[in-house]
Tab-separated table of C-alpha atoms in Angstrom:
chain	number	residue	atom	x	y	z
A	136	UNK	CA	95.918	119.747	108.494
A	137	UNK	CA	95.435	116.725	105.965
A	138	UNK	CA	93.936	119.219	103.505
A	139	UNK	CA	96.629	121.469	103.453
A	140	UNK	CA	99.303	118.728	103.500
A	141	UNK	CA	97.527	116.889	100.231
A	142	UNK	CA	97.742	120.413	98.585
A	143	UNK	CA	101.345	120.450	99.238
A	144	UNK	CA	101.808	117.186	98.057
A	145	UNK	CA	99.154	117.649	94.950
A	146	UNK	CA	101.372	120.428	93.543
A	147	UNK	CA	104.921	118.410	94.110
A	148	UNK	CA	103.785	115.973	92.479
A	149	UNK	CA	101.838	117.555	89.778
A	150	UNK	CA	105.266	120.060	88.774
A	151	UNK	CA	107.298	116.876	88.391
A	152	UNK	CA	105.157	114.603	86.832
A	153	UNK	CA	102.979	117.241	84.377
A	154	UNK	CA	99.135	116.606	83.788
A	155	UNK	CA	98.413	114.113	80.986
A	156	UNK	CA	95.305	112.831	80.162
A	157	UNK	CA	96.320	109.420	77.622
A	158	UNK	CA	98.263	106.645	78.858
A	159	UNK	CA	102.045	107.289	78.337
A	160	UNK	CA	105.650	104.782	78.910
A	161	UNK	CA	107.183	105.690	82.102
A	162	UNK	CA	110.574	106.980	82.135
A	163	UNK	CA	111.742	103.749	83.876
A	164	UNK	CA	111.481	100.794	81.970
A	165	UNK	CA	110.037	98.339	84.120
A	166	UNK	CA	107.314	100.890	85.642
A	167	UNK	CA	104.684	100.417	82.318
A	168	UNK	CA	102.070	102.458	81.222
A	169	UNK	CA	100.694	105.830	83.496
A	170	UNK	CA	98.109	108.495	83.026
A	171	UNK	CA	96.874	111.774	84.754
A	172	UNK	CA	100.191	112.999	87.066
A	173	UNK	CA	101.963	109.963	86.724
A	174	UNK	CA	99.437	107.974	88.013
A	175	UNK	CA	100.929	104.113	87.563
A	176	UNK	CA	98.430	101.913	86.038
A	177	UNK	CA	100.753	98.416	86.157
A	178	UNK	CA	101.774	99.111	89.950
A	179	UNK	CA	97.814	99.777	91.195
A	180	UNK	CA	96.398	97.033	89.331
A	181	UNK	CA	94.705	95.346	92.519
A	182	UNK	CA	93.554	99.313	93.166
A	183	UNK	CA	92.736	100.617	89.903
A	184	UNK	CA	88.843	100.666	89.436
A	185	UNK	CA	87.740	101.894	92.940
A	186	UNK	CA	90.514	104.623	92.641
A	187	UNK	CA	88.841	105.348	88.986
A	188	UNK	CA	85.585	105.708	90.562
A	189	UNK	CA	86.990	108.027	93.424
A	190	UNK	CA	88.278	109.823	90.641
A	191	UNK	CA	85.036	109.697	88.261
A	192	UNK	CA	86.413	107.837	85.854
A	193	UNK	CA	83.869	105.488	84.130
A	194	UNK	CA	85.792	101.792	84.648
A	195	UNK	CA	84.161	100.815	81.215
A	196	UNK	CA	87.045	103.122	79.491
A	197	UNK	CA	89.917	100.636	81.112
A	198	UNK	CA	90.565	98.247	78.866
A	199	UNK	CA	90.653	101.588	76.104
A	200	UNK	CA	92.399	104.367	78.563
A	201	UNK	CA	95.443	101.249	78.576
A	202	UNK	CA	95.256	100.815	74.728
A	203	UNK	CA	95.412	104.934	74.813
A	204	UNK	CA	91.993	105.187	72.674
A	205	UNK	CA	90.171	107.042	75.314
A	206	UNK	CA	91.485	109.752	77.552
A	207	UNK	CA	90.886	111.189	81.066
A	208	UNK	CA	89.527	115.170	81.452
A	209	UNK	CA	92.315	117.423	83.530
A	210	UNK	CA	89.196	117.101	86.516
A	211	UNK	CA	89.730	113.085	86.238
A	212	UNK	CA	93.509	113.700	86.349
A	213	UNK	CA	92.894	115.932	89.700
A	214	UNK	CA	90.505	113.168	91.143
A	215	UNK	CA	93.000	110.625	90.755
A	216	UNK	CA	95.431	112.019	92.316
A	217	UNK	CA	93.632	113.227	95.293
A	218	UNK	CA	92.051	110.135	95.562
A	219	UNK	CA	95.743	108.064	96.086
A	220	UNK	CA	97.653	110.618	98.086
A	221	UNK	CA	96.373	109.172	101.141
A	222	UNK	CA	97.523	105.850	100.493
A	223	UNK	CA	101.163	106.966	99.651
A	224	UNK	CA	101.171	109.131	102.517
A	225	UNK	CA	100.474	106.302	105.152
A	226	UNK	CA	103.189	104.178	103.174
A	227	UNK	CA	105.711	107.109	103.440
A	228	UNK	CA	104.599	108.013	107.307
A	229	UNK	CA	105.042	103.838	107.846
A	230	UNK	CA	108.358	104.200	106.417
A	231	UNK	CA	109.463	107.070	108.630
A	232	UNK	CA	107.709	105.746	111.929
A	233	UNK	CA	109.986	102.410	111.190
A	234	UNK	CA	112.878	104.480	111.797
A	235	UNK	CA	111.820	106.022	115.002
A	236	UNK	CA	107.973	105.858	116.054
A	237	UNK	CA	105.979	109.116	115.668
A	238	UNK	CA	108.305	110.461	113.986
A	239	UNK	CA	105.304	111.404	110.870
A	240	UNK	CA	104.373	113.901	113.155
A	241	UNK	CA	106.773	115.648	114.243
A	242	UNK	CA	107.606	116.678	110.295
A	243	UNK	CA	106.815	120.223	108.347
A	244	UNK	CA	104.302	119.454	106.145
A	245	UNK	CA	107.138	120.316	103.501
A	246	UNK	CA	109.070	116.938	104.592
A	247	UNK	CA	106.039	114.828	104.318
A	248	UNK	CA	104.976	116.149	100.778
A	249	UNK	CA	108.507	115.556	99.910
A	250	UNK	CA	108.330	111.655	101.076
A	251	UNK	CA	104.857	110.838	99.682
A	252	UNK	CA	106.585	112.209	96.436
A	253	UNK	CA	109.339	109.854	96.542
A	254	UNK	CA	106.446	107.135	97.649
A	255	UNK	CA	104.503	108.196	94.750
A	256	UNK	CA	107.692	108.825	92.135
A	257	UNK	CA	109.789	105.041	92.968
A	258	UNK	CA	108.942	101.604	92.737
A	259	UNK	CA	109.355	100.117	96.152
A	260	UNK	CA	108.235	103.216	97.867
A	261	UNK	CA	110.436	105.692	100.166
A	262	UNK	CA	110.851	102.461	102.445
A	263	UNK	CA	114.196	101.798	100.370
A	264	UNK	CA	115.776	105.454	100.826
A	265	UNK	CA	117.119	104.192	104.411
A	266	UNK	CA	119.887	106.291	104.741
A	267	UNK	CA	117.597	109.087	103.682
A	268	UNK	CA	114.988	108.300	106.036
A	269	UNK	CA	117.927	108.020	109.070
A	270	UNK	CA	119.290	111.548	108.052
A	271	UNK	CA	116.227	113.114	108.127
A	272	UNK	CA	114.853	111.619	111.569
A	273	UNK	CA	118.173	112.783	112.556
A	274	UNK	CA	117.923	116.114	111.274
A	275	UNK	CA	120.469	115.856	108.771
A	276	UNK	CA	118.982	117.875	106.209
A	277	UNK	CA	122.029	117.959	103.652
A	278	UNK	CA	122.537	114.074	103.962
A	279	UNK	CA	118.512	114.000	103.906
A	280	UNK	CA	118.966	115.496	100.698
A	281	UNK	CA	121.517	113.593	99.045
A	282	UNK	CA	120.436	110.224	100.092
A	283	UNK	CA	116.720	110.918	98.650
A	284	UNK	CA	117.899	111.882	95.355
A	285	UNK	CA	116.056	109.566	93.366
A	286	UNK	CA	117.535	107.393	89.914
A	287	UNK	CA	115.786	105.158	87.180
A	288	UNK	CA	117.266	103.329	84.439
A	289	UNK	CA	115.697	104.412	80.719
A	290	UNK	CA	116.365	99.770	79.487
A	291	UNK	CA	116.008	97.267	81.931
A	292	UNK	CA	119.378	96.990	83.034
A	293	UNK	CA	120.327	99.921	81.417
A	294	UNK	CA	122.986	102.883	82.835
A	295	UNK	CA	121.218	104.811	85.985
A	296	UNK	CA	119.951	108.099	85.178
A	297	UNK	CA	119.687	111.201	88.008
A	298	UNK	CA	116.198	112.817	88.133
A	299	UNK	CA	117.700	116.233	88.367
A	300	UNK	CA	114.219	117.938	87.284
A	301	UNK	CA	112.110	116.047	89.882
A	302	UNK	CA	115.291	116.216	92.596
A	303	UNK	CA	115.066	119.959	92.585
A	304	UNK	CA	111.479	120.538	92.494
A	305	UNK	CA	111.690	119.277	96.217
């Protein structure tokens, strides 16, 4: 059941955020610097070299995968992102179980790839798409999808910006 919901999730996230093996700017401003399928260096500091060495990613290259001198194999990329899921799918399941307990469960393993995106995708995690979260627990699918349409500004306190690309995609 896990395996098939992580392959769900692996190919969301992988459409919307591409593969890329150097470091690149995140869309949003204030996210920093990510690599593989938008893996984000800056917001799993405290996390980054054991998820490296899930991924088999020699920690040595660090300090040069940040300065964007050394680069990460499409494998690596893979590893990193199967190594993480799990973590972003308990912080999405925590999220919905807040609403109404159990609730994780009860979800197609569509929904739940669709959440651990958003958990994956936003700073601050799925936890802030209340209204989302309500809807969906509800089983207000069309409000569902309104409410979890995610935004990002491009400057710090720049004009918000609609993900239409990565909106679709789920």
């Amino acid at each position: 059941k896990f395996l098939q919901q992580a392959n769900v999730t692996a190919a969301l996230i992988t459409t919307g955020e591409a593969v890329r093996r150097t470091v690149y700017r995140d869309p949003n401003a204030e996210a920093g610097l990510n690599i593989g399928m938008g893996y984000n260096l800056n917001a799993n500091a405290s996390q980054l070299e054991a998820d490296f060495r899930k991924a088999g990613i020699d920690v040595s290259l660090i300090p040069a995968i940040k300065a964007g001198t050394a680069s990460i194999t499409d494998q690596q990329a893979m590893g990193l992102l199967v190594a993480v899921i799990p973590r972003h799918a308990a912080k999405a399941a925590e999220a919905v179980n807040a609403i109404k307990p159990n609730a994780w469960r009860g979800l197609s393993e569509e929904q739940k790839a669709v959440l651990t995106d958003i958990q994956w995708q936003c700073k601050g995690g799925v936890k802030q798409f209340q209204t989302a979260l309500h809807a969906l627990v509800a089983g207000d699918m069309k409000k569902f999808v309104e409410a979890s349409a995610v935004k990002y500004r491009k400057e710090k306190g720049g004009a918000w910006h609609t993900d239409t690309r990565r909106n679709s995609l789920r």
